[in-house]
PDB file of C-alpha atoms and ligand atoms in Angstrom:
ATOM      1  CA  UNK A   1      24.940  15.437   8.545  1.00 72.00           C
ATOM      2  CA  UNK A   2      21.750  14.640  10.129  1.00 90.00           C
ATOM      3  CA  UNK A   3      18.984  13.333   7.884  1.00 96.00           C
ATOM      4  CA  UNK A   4      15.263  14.999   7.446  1.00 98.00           C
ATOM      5  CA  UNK A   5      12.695  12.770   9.474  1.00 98.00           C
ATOM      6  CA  UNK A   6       9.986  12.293   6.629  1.00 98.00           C
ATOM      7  CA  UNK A   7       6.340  12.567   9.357  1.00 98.00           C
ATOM      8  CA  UNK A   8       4.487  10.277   7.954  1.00 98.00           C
ATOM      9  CA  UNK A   9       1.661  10.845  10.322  1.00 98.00           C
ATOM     10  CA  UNK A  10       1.677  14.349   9.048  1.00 98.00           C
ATOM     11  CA  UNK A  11       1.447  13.718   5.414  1.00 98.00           C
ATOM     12  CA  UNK A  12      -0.893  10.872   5.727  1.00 98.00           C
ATOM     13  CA  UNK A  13      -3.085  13.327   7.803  1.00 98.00           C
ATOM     14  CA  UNK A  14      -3.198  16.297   5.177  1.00 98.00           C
ATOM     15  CA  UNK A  15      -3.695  13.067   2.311  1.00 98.00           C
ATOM     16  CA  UNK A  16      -6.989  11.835   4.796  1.00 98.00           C
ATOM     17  CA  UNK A  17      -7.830  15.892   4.955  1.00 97.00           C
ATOM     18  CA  UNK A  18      -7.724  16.275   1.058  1.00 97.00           C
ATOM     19  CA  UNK A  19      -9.831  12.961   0.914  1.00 98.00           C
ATOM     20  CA  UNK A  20     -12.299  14.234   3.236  1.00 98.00           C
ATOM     21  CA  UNK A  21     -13.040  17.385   1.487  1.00 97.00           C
ATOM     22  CA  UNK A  22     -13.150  15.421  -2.010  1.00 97.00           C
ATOM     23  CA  UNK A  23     -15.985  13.100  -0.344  1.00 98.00           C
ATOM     24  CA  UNK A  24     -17.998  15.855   0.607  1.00 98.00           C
ATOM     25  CA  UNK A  25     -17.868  17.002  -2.735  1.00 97.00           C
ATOM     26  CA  UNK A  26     -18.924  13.432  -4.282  1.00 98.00           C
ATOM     27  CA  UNK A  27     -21.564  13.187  -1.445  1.00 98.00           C
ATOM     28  CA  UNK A  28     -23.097  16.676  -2.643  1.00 98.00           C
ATOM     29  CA  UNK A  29     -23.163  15.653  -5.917  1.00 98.00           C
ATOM     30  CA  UNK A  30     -24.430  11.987  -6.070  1.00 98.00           C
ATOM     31  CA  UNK A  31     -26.440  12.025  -2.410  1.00 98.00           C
ATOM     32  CA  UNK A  32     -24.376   8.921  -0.911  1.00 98.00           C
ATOM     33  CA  UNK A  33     -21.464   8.279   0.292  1.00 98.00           C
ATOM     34  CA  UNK A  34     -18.250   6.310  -1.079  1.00 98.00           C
ATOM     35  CA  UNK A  35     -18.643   2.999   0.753  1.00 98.00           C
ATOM     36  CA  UNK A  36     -15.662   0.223   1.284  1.00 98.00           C
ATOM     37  CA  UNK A  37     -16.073  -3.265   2.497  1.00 98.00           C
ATOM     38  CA  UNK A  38     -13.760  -4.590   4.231  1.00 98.00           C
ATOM     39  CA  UNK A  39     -13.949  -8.486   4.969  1.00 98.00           C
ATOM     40  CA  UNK A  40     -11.843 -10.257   7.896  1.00 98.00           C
ATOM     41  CA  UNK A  41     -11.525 -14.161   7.930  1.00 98.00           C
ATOM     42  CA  UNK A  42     -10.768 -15.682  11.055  1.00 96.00           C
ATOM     43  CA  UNK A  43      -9.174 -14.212  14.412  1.00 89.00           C
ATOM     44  CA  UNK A  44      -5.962 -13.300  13.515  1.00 91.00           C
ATOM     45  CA  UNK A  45      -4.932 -10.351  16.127  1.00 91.00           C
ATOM     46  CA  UNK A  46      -3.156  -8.157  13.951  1.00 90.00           C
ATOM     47  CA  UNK A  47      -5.654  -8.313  11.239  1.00 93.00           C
ATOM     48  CA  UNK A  48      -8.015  -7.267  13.226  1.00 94.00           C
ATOM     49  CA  UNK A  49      -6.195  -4.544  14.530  1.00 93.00           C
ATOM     50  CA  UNK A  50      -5.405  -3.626  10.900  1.00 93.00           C
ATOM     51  CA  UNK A  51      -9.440  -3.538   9.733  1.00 95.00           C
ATOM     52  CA  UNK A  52     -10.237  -1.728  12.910  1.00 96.00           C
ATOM     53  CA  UNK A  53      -8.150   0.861  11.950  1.00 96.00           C
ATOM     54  CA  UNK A  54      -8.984   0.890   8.391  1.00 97.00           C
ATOM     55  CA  UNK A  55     -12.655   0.965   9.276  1.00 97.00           C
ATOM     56  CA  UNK A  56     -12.180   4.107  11.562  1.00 97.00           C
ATOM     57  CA  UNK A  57     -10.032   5.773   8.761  1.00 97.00           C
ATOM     58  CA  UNK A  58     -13.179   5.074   5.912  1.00 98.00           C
ATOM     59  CA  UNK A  59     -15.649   6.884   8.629  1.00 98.00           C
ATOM     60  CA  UNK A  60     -13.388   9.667   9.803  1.00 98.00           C
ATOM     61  CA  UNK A  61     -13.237  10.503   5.890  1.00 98.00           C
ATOM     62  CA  UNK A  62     -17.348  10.656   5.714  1.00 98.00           C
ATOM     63  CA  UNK A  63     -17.198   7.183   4.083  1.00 98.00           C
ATOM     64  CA  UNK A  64     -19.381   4.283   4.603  1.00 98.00           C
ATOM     65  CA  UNK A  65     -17.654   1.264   6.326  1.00 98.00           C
ATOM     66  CA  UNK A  66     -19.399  -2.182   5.845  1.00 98.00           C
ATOM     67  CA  UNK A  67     -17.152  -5.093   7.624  1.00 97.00           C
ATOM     68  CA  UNK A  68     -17.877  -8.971   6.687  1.00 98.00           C
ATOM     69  CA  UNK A  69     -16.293 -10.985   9.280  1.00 97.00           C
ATOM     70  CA  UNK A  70     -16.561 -14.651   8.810  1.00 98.00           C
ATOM     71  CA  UNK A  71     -15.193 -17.822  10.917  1.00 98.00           C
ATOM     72  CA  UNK A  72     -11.634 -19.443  10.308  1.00 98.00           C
ATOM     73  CA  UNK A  73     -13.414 -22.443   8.983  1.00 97.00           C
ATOM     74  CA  UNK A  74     -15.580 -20.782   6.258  1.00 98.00           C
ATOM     75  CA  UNK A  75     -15.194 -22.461   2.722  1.00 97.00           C
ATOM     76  CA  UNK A  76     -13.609 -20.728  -0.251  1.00 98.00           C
ATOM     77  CA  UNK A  77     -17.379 -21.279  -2.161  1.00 98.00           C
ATOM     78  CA  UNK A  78     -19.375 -19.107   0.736  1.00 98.00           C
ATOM     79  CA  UNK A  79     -15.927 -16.466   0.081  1.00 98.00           C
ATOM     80  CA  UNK A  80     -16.451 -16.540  -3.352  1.00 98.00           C
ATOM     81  CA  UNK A  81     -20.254 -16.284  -2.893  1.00 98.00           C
ATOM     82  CA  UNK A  82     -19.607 -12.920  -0.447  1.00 98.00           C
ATOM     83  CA  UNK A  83     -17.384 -11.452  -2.973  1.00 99.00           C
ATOM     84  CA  UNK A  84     -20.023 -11.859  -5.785  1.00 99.00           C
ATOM     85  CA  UNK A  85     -22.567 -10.255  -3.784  1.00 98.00           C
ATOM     86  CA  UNK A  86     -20.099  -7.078  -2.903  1.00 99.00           C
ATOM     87  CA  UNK A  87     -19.339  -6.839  -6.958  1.00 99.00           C
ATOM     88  CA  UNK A  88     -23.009  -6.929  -7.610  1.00 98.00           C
ATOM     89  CA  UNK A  89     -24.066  -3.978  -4.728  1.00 98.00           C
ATOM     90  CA  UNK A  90     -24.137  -0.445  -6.115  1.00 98.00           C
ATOM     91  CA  UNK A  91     -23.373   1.147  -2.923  1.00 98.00           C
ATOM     92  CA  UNK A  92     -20.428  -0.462  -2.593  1.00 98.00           C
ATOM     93  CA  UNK A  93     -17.325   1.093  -4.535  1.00 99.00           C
ATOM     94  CA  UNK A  94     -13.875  -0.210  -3.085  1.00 99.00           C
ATOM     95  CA  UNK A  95     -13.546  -4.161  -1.633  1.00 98.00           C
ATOM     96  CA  UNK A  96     -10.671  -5.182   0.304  1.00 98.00           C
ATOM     97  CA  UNK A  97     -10.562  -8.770   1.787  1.00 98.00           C
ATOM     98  CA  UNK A  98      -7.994  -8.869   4.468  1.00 97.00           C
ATOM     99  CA  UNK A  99      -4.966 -11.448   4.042  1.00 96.00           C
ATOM    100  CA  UNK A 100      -3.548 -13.516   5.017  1.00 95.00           C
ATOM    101  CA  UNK A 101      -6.189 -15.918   4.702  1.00 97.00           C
ATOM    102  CA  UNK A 102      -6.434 -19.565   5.973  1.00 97.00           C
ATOM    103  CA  UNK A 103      -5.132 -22.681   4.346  1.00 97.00           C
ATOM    104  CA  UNK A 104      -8.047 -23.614   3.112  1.00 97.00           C
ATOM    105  CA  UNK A 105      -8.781 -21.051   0.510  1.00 98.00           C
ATOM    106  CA  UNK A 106      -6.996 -19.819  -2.490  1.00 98.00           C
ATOM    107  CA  UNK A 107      -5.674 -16.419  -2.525  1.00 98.00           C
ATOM    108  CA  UNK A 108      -5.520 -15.968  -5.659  1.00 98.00           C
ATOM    109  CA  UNK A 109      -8.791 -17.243  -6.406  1.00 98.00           C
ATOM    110  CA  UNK A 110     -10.084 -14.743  -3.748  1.00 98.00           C
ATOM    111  CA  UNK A 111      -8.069 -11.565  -5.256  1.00 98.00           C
ATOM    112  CA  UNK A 112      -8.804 -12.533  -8.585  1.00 98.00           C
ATOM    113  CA  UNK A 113     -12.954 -12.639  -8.460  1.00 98.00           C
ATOM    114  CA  UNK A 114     -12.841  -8.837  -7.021  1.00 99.00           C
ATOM    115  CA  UNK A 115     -13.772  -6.815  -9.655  1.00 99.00           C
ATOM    116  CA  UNK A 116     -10.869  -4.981 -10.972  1.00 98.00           C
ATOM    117  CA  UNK A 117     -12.905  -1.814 -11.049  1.00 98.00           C
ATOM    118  CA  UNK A 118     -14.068  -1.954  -7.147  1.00 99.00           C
ATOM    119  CA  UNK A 119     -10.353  -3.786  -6.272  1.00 99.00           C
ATOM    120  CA  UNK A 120      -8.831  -0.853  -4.263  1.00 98.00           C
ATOM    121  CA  UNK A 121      -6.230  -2.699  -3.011  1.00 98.00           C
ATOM    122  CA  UNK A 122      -4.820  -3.296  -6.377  1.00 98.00           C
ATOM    123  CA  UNK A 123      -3.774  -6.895  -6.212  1.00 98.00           C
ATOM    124  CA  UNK A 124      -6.402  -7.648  -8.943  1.00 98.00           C
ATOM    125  CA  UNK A 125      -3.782  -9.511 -12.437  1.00 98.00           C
ATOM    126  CA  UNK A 126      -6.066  -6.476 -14.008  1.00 98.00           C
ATOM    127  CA  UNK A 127      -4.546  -3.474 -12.096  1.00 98.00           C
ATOM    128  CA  UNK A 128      -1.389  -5.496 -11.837  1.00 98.00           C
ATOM    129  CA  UNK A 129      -1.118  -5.222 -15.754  1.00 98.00           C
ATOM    130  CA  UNK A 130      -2.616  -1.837 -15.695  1.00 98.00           C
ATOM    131  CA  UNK A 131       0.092  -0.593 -13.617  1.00 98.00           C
ATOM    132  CA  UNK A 132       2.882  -2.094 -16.066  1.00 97.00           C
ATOM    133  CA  UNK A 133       1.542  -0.566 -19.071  1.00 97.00           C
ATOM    134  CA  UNK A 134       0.247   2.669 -17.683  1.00 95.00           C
ATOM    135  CA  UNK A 135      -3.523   2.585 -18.134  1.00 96.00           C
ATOM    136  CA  UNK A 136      -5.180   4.204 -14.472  1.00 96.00           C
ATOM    137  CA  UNK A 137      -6.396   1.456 -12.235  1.00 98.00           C
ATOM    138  CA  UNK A 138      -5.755   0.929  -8.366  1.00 98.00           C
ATOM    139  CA  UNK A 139      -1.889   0.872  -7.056  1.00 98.00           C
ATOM    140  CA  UNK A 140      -1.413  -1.037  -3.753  1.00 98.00           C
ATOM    141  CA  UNK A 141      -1.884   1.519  -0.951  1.00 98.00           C
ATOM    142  CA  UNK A 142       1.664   0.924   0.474  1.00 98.00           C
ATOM    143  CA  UNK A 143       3.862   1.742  -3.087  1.00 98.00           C
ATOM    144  CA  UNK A 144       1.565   3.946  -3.666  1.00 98.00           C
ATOM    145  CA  UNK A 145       2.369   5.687  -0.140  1.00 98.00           C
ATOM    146  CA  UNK A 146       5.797   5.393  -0.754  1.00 98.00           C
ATOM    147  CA  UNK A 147       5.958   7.630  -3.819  1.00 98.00           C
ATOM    148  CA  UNK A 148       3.189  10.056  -2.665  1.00 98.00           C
ATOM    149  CA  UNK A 149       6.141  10.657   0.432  1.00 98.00           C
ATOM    150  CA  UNK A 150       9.378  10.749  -1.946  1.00 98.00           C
ATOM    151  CA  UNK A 151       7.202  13.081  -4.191  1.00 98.00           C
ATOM    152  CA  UNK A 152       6.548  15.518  -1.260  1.00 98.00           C
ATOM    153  CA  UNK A 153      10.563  15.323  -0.133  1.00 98.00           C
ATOM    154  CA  UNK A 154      12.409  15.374  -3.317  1.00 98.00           C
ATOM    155  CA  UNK A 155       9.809  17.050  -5.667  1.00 98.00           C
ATOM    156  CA  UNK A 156      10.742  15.374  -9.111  1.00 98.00           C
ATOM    157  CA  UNK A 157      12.425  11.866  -9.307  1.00 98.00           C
ATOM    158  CA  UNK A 158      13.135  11.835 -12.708  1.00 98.00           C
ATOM    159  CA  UNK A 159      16.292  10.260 -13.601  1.00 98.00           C
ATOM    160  CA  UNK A 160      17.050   9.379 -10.246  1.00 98.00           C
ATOM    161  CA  UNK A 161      18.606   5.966  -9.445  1.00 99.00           C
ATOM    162  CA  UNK A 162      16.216   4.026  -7.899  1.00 99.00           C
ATOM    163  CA  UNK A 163      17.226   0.304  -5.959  1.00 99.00           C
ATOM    164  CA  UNK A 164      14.217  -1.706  -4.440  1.00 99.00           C
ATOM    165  CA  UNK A 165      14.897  -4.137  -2.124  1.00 98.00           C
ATOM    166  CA  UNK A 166      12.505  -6.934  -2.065  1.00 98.00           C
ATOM    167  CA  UNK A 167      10.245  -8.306  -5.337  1.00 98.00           C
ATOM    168  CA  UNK A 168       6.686  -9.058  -3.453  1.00 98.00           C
ATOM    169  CA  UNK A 169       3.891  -8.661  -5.351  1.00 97.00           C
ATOM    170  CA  UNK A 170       2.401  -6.420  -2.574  1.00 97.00           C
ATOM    171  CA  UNK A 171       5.394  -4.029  -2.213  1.00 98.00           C
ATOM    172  CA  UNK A 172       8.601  -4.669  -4.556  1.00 98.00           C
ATOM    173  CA  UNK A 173       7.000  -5.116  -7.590  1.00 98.00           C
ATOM    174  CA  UNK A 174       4.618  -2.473  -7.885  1.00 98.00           C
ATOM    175  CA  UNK A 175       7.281  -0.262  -6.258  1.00 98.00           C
ATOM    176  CA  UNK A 176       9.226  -0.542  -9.427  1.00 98.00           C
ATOM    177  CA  UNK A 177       6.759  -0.106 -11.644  1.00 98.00           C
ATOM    178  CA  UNK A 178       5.753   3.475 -10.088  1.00 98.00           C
ATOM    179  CA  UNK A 179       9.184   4.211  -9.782  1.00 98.00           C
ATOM    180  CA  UNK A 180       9.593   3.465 -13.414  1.00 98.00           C
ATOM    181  CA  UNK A 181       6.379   5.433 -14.042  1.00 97.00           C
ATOM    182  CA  UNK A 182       8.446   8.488 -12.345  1.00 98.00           C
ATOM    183  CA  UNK A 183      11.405   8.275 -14.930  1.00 98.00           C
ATOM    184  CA  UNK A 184      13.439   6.688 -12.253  1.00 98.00           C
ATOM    185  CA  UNK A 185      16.606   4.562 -13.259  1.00 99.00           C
ATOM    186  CA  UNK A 186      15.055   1.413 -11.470  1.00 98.00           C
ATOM    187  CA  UNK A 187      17.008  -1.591 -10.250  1.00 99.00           C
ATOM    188  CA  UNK A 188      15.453  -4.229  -7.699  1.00 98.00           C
ATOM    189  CA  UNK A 189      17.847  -6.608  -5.676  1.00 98.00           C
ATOM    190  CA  UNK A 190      16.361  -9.584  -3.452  1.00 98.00           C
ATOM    191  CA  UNK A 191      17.288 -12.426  -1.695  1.00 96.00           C
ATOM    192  CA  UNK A 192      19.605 -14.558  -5.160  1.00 98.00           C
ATOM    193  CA  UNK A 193      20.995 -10.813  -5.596  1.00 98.00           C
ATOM    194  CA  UNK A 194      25.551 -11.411  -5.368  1.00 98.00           C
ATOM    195  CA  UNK A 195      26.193  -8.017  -4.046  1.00 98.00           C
ATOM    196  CA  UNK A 196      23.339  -5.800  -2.599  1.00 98.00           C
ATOM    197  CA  UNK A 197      25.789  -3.434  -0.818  1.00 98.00           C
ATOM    198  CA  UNK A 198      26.829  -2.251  -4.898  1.00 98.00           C
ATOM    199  CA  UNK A 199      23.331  -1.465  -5.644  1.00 98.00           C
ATOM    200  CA  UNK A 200      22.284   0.083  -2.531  1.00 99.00           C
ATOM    201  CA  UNK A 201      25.754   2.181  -2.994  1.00 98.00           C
ATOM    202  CA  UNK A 202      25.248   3.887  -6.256  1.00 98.00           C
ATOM    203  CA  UNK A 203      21.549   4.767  -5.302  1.00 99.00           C
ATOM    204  CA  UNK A 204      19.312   8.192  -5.201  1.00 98.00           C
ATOM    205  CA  UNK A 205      16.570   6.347  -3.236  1.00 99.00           C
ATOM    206  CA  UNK A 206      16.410   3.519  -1.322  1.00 99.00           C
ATOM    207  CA  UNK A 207      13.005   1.635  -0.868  1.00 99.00           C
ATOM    208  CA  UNK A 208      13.963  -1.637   1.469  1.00 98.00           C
ATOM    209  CA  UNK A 209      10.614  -4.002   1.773  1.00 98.00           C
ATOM    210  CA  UNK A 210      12.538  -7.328   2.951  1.00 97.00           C
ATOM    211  CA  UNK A 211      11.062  -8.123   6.163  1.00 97.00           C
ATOM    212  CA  UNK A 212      14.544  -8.428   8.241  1.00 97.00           C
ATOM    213  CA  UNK A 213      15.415  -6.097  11.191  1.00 97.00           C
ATOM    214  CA  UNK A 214      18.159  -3.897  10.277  1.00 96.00           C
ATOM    215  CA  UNK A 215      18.971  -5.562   7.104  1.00 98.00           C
ATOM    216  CA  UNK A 216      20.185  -2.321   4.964  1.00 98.00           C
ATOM    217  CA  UNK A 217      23.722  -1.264   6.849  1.00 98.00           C
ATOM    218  CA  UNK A 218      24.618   2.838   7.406  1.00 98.00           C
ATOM    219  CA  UNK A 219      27.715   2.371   5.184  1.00 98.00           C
ATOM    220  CA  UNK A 220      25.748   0.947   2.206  1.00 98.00           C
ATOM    221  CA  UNK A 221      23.726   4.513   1.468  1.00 98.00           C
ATOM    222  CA  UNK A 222      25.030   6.977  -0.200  1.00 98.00           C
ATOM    223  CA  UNK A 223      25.318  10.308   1.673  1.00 98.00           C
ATOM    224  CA  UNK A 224      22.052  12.753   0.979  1.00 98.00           C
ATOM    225  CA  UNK A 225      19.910   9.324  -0.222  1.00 98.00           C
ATOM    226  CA  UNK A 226      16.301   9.373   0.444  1.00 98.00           C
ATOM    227  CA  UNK A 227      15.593   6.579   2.234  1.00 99.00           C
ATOM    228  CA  UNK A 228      12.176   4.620   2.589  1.00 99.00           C
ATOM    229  CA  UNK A 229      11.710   1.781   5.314  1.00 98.00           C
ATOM    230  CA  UNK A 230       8.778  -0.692   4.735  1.00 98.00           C
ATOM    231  CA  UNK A 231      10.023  -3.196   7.338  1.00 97.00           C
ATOM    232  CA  UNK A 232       7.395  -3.575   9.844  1.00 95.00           C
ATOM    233  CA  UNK A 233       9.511  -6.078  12.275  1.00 95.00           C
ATOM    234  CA  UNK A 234       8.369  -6.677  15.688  1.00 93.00           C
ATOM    235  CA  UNK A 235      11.425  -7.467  17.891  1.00 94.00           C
ATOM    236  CA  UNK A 236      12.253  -7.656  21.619  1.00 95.00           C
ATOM    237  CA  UNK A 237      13.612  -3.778  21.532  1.00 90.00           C
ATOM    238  CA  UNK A 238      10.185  -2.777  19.818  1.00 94.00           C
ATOM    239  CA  UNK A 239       8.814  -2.233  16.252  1.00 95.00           C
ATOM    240  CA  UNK A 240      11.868  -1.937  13.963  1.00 97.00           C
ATOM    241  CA  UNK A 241      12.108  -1.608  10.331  1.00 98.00           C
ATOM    242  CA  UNK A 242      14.396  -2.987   7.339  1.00 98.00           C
ATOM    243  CA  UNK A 243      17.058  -0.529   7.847  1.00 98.00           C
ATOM    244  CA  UNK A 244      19.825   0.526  10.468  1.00 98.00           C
ATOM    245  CA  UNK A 245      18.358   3.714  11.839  1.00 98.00           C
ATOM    246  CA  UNK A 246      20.472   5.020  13.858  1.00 97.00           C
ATOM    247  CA  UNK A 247      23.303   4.420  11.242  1.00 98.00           C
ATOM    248  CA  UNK A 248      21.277   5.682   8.343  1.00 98.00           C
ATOM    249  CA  UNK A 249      19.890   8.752   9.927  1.00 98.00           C
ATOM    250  CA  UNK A 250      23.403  10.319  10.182  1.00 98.00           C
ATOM    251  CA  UNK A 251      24.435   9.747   6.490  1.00 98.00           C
ATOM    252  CA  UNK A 252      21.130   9.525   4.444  1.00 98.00           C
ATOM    253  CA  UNK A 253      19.636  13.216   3.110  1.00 98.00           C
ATOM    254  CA  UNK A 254      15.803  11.893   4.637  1.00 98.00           C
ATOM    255  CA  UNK A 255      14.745   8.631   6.029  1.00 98.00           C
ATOM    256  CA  UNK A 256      11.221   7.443   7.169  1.00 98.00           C
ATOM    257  CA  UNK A 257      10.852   6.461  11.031  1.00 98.00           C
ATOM    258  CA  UNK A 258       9.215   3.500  11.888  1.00 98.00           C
ATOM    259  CA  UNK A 259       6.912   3.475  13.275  1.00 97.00           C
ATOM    260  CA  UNK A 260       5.314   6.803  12.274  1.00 97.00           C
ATOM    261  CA  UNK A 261       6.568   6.608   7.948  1.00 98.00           C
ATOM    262  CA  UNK A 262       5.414   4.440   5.819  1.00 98.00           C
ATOM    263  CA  UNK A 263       2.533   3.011   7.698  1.00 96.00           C
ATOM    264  CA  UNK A 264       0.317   5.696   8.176  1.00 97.00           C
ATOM    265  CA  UNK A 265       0.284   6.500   4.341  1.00 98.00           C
ATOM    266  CA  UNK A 266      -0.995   2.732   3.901  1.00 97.00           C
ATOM    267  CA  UNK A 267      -4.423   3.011   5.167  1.00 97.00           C
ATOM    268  CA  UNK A 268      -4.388   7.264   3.963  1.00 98.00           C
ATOM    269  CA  UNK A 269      -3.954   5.249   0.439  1.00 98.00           C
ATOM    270  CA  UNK A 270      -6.863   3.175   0.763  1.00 98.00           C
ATOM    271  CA  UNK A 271      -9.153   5.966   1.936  1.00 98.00           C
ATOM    272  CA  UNK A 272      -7.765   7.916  -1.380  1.00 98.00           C
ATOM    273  CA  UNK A 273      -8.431   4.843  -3.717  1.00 98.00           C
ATOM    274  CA  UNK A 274     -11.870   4.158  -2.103  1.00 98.00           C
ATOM    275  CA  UNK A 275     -12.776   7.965  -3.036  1.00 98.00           C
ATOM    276  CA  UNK A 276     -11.141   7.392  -6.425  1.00 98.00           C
ATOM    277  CA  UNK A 277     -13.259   4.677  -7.487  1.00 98.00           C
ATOM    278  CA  UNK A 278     -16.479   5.919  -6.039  1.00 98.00           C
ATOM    279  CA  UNK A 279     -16.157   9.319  -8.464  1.00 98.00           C
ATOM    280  CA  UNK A 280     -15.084   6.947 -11.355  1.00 98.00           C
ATOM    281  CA  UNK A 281     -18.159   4.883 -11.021  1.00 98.00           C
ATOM    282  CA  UNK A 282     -20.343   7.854 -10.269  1.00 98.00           C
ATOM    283  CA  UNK A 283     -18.718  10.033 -13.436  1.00 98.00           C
ATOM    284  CA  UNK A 284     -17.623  12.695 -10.544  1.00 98.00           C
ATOM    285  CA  UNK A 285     -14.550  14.744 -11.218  1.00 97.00           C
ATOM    286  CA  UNK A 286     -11.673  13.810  -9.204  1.00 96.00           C
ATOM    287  CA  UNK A 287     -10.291  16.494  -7.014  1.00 89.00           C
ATOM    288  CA  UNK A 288      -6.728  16.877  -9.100  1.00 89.00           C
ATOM    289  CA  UNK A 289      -5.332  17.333  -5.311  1.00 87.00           C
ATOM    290  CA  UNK A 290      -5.610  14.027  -4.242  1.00 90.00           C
TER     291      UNK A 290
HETATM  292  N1  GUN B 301      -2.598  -7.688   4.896  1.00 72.90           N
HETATM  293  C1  GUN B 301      -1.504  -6.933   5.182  1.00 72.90           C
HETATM  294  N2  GUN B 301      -1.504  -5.818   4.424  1.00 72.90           N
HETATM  295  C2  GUN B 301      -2.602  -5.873   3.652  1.00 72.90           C
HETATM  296  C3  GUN B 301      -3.151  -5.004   2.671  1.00 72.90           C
HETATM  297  O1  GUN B 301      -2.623  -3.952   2.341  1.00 72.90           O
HETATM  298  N3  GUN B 301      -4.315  -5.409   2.103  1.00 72.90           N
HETATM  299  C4  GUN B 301      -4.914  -6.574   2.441  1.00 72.90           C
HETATM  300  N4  GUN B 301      -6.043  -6.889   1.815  1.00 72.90           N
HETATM  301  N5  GUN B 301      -4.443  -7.406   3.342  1.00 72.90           N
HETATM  302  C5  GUN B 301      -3.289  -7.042   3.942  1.00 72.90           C
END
């Protein structure tokens, strides 16, 4: 058996689509646009690359795209100061300050002085909490990506067993709460787990976020699983993800490329939550589509 490719490209396209015919709507209706600010700290290449990208996306959606970029050396007081001023500006409805940031400021401090309610990259304690006891808020764009795609290939996930691999507060973790959220049976193994192979074994859907090159084997996923690669790894044969691709594309039911699965649903999720909070704090109906 050969496994369905899931096209991210293609689904994050229609998602942008949807979003761009939601903003037009808002726009007619309140006379501005939604408007995201994106702040970069320092020179980091792929950062850069990242809010580049991100800023393109917010524009080719009819969005307004306002970038802060501010030296390696700044001091977490001017940060804090920035991030005030952002919370305070009516025209600006989704903030997302770009990590990692240097050693000499506190992330959390940082995440944690965004206003929940303009924090579209849902990292806010807030939306965090939100999340685990299901009141809306913002869900981090690449989770959030990851069910939008198993939604689309499997239809309902209730009562599916669920294993996520990896417990980061930007990818595991929220994973299982929206996995949860779907009625999944949810179990998340990490780096103290005894036996992943078990867990990975008896699973409906496999979401691997671990950050190591081939780390889930072929003959640990059951045949017809859905499979969902996070791994970003840059090696010398190219960008590879978390799982063994060629393995797991002749047993698994679907599995995500990479590139070309996950990724492209990241920054289609931050487009969607920038439009989300801009009709929330407008009163604007959100288009039930998106
Ligand atoms: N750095 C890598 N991924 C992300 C992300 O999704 N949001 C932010 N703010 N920084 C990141």
């Amino acid at each position: 058996m050969t496994a369905t490719i899931i096209d991210g490209k293609a689904h994050a396209a229609a998602l942008r689509a949807r979003v761009g015919t939601g903003v037009e709507a808002f726009v007619a209706a309140t006379g501005r646009k939604p408007g995201l600010a994106v702040v970069l700290v320092g020179e980091d290449a792929a950062s850069a690359v990242y809010v580049r990208n991100k800023g393109k996306a917010t524009v080719a959606a009819g969005m307004a795209s306002i970038e802060h970029r501010l030296s390696a050396d700044v001091d977490q007081d001017t940060l804090l100061a920035l991030v005030d001023r952002l919370n305070a500006d009516p025209a600006i409805d989704g903030i997302l300050v770009q990590l990692p940031l240097p050693t000499q400021i506190d992330e959390r401090a940082v995440i944690t002085r965004i206003d929940p309610d303009k924090d579209v990259d849902g990292f806010h304690p807030v939306n965090a909490g939100r999340l685990a006891i299901g009141i809306d808020g913002f869900v981090p764009c690449t989770p959030l990506g990851c069910v939008m795609l198993l939604k689309a290939v499997c239809g309902s996930l209730s009562g599916a067993e669920a294993v996520v691999i990896g417990r980061s507060n930007i990818v595991g973790k929220p994973m299982a709460q929206l996995l949860l959220r779907e009625s999944c049976t949810v179990t998340t193994v990490h780096s103290r787990t005894r036996d992943v192979a078990v867990h990975v074994r008896a699973a409906d859907i496999v979401v691997a976020a671990v950050g190591i090159p081939g780390f889930v084997r072929a003959d640990w996923i059951k045949p017809g699983a859905t499979v969902i690669d996070v791994g970003i790894n840059r090696t010398v044969a190219g960008l590879v993800g978390d799982v063994d691709y060629a393995g797991a594309v002749e047993v698994s039911g679907a599995i995500t490329p990479v590139p070309g699965g996950v990724g492209p649903m990241t920054i289609a999720c931050l487009i969607r939550n920038t439009y989300v909070s801009a009709c929330r704090r407008e009163g604007v109906a959100i288009d039930p589509a998106i």
